[in-house]
Coordinates of C-alpha atoms in Angstrom, one line a residue:
X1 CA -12.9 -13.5 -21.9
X2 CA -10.0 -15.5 -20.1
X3 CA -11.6 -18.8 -21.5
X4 CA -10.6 -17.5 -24.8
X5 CA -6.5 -16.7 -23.3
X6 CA -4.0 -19.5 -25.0
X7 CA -2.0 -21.5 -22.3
X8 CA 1.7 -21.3 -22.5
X9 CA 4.7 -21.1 -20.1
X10 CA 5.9 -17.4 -19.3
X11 CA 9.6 -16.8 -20.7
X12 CA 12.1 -14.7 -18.9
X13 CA 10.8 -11.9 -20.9
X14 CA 7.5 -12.2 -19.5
X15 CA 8.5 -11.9 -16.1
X16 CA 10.6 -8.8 -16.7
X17 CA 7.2 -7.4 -18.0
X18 CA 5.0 -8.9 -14.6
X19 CA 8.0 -7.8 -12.2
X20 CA 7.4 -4.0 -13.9
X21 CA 4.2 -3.8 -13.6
X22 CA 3.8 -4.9 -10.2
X23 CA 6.8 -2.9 -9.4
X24 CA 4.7 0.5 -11.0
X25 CA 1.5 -0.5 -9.2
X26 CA 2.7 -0.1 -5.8
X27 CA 5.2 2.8 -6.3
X28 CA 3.4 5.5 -6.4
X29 CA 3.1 9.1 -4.5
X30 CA 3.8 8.2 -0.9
X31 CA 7.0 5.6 -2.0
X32 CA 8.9 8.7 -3.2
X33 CA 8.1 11.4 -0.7
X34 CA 7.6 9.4 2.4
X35 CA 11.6 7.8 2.5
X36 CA 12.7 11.1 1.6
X37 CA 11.0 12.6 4.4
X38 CA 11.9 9.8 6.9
X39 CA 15.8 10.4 6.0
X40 CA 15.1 14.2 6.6
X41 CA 13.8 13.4 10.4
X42 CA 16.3 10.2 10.7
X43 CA 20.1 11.6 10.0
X44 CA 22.4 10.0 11.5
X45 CA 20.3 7.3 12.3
X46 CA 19.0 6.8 9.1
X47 CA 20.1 3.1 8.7
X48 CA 17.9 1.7 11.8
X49 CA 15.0 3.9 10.2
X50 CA 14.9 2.3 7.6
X51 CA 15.1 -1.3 8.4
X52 CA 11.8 -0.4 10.5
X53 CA 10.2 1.1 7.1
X54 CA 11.4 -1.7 5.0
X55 CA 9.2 -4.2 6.8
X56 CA 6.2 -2.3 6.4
X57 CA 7.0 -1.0 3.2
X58 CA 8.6 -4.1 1.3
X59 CA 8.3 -7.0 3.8
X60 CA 4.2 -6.6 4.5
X61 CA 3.6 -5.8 0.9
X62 CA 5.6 -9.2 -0.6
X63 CA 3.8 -11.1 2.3
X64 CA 0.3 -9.2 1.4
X65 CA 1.2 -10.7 -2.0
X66 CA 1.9 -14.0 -0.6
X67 CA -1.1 -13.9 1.1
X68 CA -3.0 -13.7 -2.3
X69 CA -0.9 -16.6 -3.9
X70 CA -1.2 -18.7 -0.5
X71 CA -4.8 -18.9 -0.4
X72 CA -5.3 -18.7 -4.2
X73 CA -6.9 -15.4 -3.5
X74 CA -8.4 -13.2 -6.5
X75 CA -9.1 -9.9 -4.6
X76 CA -9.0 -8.9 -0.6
X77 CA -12.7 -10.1 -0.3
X78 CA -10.7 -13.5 -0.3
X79 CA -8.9 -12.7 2.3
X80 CA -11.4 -11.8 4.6
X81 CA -13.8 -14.2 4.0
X82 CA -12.9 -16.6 6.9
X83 CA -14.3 -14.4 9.0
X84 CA -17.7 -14.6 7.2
X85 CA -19.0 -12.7 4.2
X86 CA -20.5 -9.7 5.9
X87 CA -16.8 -8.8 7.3
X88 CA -15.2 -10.0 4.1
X89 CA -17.3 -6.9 2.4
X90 CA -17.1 -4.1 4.8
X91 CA -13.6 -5.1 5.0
X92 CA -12.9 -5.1 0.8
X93 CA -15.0 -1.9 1.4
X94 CA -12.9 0.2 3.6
X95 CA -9.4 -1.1 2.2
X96 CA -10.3 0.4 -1.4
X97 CA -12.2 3.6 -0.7
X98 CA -8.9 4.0 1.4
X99 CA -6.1 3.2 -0.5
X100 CA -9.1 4.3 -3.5
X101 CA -10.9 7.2 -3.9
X102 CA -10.6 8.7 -0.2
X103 CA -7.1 8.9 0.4
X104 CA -4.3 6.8 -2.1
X105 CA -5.6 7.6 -5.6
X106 CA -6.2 11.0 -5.0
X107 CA -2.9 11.4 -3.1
X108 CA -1.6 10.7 -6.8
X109 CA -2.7 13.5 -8.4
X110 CA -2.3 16.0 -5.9
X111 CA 1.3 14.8 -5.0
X112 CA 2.0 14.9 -9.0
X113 CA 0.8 18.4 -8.7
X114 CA 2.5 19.7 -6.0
X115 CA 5.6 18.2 -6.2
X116 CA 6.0 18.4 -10.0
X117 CA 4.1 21.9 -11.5
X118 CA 3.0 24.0 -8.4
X119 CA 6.4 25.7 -8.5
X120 CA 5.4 26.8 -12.5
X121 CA 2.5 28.4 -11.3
X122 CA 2.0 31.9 -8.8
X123 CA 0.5 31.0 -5.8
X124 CA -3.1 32.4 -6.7
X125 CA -3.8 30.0 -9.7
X126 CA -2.7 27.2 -7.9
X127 CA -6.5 25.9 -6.9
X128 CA -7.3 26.0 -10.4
X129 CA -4.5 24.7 -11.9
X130 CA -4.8 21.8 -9.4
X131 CA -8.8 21.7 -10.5
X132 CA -7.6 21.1 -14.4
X133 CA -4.4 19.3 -13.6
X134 CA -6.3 16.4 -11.4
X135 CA -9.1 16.4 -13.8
X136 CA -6.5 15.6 -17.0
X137 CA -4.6 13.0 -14.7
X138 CA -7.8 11.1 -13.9
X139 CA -8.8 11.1 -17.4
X140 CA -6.3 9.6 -18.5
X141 CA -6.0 7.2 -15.6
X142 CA -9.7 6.1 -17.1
X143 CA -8.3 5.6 -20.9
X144 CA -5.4 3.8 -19.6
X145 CA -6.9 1.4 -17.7
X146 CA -10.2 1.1 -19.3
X147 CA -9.4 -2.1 -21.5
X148 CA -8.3 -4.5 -18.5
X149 CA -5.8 -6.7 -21.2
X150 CA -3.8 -3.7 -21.9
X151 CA -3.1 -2.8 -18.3
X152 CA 0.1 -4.4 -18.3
X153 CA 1.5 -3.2 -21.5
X154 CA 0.6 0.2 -20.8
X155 CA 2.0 0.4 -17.2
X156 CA 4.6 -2.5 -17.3
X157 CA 6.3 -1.8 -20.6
X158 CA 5.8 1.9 -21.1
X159 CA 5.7 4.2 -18.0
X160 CA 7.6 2.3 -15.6
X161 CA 10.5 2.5 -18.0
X162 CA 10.6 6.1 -18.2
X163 CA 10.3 6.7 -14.6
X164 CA 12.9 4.2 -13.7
X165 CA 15.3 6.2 -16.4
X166 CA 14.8 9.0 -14.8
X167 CA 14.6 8.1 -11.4
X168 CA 18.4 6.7 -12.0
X169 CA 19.0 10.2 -13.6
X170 CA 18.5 11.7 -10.3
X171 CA 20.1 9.3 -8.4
X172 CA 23.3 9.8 -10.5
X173 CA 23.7 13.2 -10.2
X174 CA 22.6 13.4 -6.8
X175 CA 25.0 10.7 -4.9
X176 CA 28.2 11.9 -7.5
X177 CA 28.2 14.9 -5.5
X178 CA 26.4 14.6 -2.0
X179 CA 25.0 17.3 0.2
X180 CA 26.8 15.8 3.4
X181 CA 27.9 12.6 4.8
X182 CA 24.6 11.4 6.0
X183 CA 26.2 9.7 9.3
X184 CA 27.1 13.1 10.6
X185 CA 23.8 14.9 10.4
X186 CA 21.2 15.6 13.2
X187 CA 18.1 13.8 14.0
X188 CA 15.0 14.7 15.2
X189 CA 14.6 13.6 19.0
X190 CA 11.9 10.9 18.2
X191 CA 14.6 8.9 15.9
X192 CA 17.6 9.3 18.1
X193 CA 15.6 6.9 20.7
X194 CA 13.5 5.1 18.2
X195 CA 14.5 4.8 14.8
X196 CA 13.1 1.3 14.1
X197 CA 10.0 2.2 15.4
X198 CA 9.4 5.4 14.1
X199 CA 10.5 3.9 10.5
X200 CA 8.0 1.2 10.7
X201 CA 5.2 3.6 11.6
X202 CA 6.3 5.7 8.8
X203 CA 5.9 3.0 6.4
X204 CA 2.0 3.0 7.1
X205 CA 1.9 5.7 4.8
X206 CA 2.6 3.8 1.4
X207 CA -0.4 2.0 1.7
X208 CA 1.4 -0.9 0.3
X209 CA 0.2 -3.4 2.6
X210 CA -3.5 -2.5 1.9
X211 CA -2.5 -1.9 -2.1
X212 CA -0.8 -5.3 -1.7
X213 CA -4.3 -7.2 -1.0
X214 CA -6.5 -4.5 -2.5
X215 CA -4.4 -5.4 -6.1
X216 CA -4.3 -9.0 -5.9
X217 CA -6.8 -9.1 -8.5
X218 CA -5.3 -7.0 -10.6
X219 CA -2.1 -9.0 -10.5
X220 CA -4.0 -11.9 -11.0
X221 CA -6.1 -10.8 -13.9
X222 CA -2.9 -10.0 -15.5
X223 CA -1.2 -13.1 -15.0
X224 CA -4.4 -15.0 -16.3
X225 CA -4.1 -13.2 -19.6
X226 CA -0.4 -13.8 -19.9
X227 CA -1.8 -17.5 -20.2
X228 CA -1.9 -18.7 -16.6
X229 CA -5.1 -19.8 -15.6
X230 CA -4.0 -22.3 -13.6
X231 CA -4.8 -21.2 -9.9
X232 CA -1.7 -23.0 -8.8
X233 CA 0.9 -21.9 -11.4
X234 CA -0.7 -18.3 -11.3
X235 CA -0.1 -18.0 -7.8
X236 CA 3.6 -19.3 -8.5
X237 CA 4.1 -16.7 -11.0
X238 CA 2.9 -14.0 -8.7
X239 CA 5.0 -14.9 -6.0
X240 CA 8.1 -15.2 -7.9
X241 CA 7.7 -11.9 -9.8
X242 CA 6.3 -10.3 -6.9
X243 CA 9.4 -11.3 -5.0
X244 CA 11.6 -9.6 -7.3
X245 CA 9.6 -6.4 -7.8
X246 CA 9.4 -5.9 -4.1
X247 CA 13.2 -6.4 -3.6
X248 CA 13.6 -3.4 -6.1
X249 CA 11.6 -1.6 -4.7
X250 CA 13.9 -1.9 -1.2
X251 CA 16.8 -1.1 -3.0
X252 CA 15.1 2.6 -4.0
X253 CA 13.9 3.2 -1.3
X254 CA 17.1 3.1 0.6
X255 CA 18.5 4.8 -1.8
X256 CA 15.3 7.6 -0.9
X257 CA 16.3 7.5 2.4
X258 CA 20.1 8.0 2.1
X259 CA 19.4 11.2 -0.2
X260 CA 17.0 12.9 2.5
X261 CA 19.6 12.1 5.2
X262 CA 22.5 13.7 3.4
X263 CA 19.9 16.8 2.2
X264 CA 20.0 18.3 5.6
X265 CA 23.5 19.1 4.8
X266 CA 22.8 21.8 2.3
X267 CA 18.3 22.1 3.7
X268 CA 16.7 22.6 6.8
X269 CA 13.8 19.1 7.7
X270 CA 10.9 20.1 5.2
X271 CA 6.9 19.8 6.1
X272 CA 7.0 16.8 4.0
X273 CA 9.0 14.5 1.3
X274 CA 7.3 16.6 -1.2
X275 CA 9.4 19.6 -0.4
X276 CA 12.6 18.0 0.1
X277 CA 12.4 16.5 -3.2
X278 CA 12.0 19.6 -5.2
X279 CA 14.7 21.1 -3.1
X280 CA 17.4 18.7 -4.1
X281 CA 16.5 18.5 -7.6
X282 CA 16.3 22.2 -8.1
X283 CA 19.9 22.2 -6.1
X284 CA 21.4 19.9 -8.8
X285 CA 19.5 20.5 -12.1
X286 CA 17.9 24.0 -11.7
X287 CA 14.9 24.3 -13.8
X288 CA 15.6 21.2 -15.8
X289 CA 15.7 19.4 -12.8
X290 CA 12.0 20.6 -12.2
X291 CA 10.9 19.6 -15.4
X292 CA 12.8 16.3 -15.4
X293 CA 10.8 15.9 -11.5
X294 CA 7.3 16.6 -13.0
X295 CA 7.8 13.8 -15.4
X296 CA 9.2 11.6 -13.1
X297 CA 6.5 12.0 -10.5
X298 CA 4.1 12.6 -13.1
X299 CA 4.3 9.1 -14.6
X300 CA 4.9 7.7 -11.4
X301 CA 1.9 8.3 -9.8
X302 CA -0.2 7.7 -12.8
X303 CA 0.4 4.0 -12.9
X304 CA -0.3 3.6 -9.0
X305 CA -3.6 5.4 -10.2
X306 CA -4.2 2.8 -13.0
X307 CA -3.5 0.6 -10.4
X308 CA -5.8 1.6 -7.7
X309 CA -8.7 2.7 -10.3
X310 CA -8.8 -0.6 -11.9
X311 CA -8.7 -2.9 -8.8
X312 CA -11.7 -0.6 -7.4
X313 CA -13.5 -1.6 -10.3
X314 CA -12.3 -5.1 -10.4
X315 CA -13.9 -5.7 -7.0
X316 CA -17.0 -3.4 -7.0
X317 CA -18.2 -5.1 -10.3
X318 CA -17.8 -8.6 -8.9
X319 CA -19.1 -7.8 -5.7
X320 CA -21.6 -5.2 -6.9
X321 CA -22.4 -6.5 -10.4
X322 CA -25.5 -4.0 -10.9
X323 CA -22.9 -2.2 -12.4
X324 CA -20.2 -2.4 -15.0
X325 CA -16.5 -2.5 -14.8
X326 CA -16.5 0.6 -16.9
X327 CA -19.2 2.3 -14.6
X328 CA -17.6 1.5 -11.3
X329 CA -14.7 3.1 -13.3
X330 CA -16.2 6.6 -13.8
X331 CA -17.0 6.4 -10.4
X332 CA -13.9 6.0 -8.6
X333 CA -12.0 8.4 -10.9
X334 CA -15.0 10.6 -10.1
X335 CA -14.7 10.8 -6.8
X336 CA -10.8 10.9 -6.5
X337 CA -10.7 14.0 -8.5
X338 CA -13.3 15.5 -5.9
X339 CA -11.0 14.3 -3.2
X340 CA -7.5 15.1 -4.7
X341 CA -8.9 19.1 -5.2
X342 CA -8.9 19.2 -1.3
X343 CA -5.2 19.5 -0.7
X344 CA -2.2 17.0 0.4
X345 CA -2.2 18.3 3.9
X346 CA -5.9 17.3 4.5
X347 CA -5.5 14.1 2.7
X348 CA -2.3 13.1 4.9
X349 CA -3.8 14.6 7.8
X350 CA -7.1 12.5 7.8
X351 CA -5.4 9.2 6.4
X352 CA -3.2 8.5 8.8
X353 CA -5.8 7.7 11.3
X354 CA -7.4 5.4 9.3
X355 CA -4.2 3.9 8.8
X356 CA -3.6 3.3 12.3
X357 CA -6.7 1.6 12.0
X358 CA -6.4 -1.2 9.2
X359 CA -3.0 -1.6 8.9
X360 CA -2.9 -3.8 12.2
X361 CA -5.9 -5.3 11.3
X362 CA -4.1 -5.7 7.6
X363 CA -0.9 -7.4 9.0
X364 CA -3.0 -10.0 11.1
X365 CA -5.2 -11.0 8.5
X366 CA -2.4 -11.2 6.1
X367 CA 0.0 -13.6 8.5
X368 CA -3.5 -15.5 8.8
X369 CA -3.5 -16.4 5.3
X370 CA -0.6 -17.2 5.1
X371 CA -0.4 -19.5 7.8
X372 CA -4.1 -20.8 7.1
X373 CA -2.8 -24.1 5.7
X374 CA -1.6 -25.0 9.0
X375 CA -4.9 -24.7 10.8
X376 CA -6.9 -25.3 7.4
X377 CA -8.9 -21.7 7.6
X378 CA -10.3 -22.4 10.5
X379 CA -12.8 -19.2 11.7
X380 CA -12.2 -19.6 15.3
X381 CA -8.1 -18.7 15.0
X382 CA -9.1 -15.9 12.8
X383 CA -11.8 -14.3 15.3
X384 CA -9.8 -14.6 18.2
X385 CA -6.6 -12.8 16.8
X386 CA -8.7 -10.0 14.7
X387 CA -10.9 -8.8 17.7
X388 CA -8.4 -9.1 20.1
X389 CA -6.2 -6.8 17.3
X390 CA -9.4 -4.4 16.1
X391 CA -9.9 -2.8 20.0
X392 CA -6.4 -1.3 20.4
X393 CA -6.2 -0.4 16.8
X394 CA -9.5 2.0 17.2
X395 CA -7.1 3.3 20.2
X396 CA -4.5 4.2 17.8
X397 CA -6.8 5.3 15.1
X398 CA -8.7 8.1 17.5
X399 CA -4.9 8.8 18.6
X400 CA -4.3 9.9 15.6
X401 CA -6.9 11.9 14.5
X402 CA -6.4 15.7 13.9
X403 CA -6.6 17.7 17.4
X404 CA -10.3 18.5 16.4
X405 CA -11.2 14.8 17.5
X406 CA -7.8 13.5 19.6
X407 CA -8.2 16.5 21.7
X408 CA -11.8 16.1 22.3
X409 CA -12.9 14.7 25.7
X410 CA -13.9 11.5 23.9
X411 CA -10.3 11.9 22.3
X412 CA -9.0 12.0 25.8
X413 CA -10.9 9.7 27.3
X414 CA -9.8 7.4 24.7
X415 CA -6.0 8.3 25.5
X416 CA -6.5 7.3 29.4
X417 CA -7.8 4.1 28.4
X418 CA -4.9 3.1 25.8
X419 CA -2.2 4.0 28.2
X420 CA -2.8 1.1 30.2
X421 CA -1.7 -1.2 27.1
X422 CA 1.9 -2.3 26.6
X423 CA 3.8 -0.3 23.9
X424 CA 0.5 2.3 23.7
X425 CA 3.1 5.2 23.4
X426 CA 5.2 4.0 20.5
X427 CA 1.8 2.9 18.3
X428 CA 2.2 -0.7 18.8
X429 CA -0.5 -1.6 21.6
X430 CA -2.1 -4.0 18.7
X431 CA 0.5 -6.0 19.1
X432 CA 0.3 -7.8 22.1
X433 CA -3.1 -8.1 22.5
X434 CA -2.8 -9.9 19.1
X435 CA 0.2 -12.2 20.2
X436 CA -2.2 -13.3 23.0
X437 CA -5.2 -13.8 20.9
X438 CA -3.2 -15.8 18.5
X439 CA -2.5 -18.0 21.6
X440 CA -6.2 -18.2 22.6
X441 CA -7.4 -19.1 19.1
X442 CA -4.5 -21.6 18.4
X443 CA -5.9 -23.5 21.8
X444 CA -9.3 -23.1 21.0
X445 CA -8.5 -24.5 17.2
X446 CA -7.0 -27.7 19.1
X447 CA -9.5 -28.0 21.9
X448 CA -12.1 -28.5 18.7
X449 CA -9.6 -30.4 16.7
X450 CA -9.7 -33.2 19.6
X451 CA -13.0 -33.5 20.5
X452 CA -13.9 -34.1 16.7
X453 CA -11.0 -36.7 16.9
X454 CA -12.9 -38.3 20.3
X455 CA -16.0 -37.8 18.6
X456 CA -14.5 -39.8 15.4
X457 CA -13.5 -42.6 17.4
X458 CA -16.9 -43.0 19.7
X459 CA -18.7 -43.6 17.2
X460 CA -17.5 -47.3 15.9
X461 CA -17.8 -48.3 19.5
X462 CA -21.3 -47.5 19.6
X463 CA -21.9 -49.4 16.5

């Protein structure tokens, strides 16, 4: 099909169009609730919070996108690949039943539903209206994202619109008259002593970093049908609009985070962003607020689905071509309707260990790629820093676990062990172990380097 796609250079125009879309791919369920949440357990200290969530939740997801243009990347099997292509497919394999139909695509429907319509139904229709609801949202998430082309116009020109307009609605009303001065409220002990930290762990829950590699071939896809085929100039155009989107997407969320910091004037902290988010828009628009907020996260969350759905399928059917696109689509809208019919505590609760896991794991194989020009791809850097990354991350991931597995005596076993590693009780004992196995495998990447330049100049002299 893209052999049949007319080359031409993208106008301004175009790149509006690209920027939206890639914008509405990766803002989704967790980029509204999670910063509103986070300025709910921040306060006062809202503004170090959030630098440590912007780096995770803007900086990892433009350099995840980087990553893809860097290495002329058309999916995350790509991206793995260095490390041999049995890890590059169990790797592709856990990042989109993750941020697929295990944990992020279902999260979309069943934040939709609870944020946006729960409060319209009593409490004991809820499980079935959540049955029909998610089963609706994932049907159209299939239509929508069926015919690969139209992706773009569908989610770049049409919903992302509307849920920007509205989304600037909100934000309006809401700072015109704000609940407190966002400096003077309390913070949750965690944040008064760690704010960046606690921020940066916080932004594990977007998934964007994951999303970020998981839909580089959707981005790319999309960009080849706008005309650019060219691996170079296509990875240009991503990067550019990419750039833009993701600064956008800063802007909002601080903008998130201020409004849950200045909510606790007027609310108490909420279980999640979920909460909070109904509460200020019921405090400012009453019940057209609530419809106005079912839209709003309604559409939003449909074209992360779209998103996710399509770059599962993507993948799968080049990977695992004994199936169609079309099949692998059924499936993973499928199966996320399954998942999302569980509930958004269980979904949080059993993602964020997995998290723990891959986003380490993520961030080193995405600063790999996209310094992998300087030591040309070369396996051995790639081994040393991910194993030396992977063994503290399973640390972090059994850390995290609900008490049913944490709490175990494997679970505390576990804990014994990790507290011998630096920074184990702030969630970043990945990080020096991969610091020194990026030293190790940039010395054993030289080391090779000049003994094939010895080896290169023994020969002649043998001749």
């Amino acid at each position: 099909m893209l052999n049949r796609v007319q080359k031409r250079n993208l106008t301004k125009r175009d790149y509006v169009t690209l920027s939206s879309m890639i914008f509405a791919l990766f803002f989704g369920a967790g980029n509204l609730i999670f910063p509103l949440h986070l300025g709910q357990l921040a306060g006062g200290h809202w503004g170090t919070a959030a630098v440590g969530f912007l780096v995770t939740a803007v900086l990892l997801p433009l350099l995840s996108v980087l990553a893809v243009c860097v290495t002329k990347s058309k999916g995350v099997y790509d991206i793995g690949k260095p490390l041999g292509a049995t890890f590059a497919v169990v790797f592709m394999v856990l990042i989109h039943f993750t941020i697929g139909p295990f944990f992020g695509t279902p999260r979309t429907a069943t934040v939709s539903f609870t944020v946006g319509l729960a409060p319209f139904f009593p409490a004991k229709y809820q499980s079935l209206a959540l049955l029909l609801f998610s089963a609706a949202f994932f049907g159209l998430a299939y239509y929508l994202s069926v015919e690969q082309s139209k992706i773009m116009a569908r989610v770049g020109k049409l919903l992302n619109p509307l849920f920007l307009l509205l989304l600037v609605a909100i934000f309006a009303v809401a700072f015109s008259s704000p609940l407190a001065h966002a400096g003077s409220t309390s913070a949750t002990a965690a944040y008064r002593t760690a704010g960046f930290t606690n921020g940066f762990l916080q932004g594990y829950n977007t998934m964007d970093a994951l999303a970020g590699l998981a839909l580089g071939v959707t981005i790319v896809t999309a960009v080849n049908f706008m005309g650019q085929t060219d691996p170079n100039k296509a990875a240009w155009v991503t990067a550019r609009a990419g750039f833009f989107s993701m600064a956008f997407e800063g802007l909002i969320y601080v903008l998130l985070i201020l409004l849950g910091a200045q909510s606790l004037g007027q609310f108490k902290l909420s279980d999640n962003g979920g909460v909070a988010f109904d509460q200020i828009v019921n405090h400012y628009m009453g019940s057209v607020g609530q419809a106005i907020l079912a839209v709003l996260i309604i559409t939003t969350c449909l074209t992360t689905a779209i998103g996710l759905v399509a770059a599962f399928a993507q993948d799968f059917h080049k990977h695992f071509g004994f199936l169609s696109y079309k099949a692998w689509l059924r499936i993973t809208c499928l199966a996320s309707f399954l998942t999302a019919n569980v509930g958004l505590n269980q979904i949080i609760a059993w993602s964020t260990p997995v998290l723990m896991f891959l986003y380490p794991l993520a961030m080193a194989l995405i600063f790999l790629s996209i310094l992998s020009p300087l030591f040309h791809k070369s396996s051995v850097v790639y081994v040393w820093i991910v194993v030396f990354t992977v063994v503290p991350a399973v640390f972090d991931m059994v850390a995290a676990f609900p008490a049913v597995v944490s709490q175990s005596a494997f679970g505390q076993a576990m804990a014994h062990v990790q507290s011998f590693l630096p920074l184990a009780s702030s969630g970043m004992d990945w990080l020096v172990p991969a610091l020194v196995g990026a030293v190790f495998g940039a010395a054993h990447y030289l080391l090779l380097q000049r003994a094939k330049a010895s080896a290169g100049m023994e020969v002649p002299m043998k001749r």
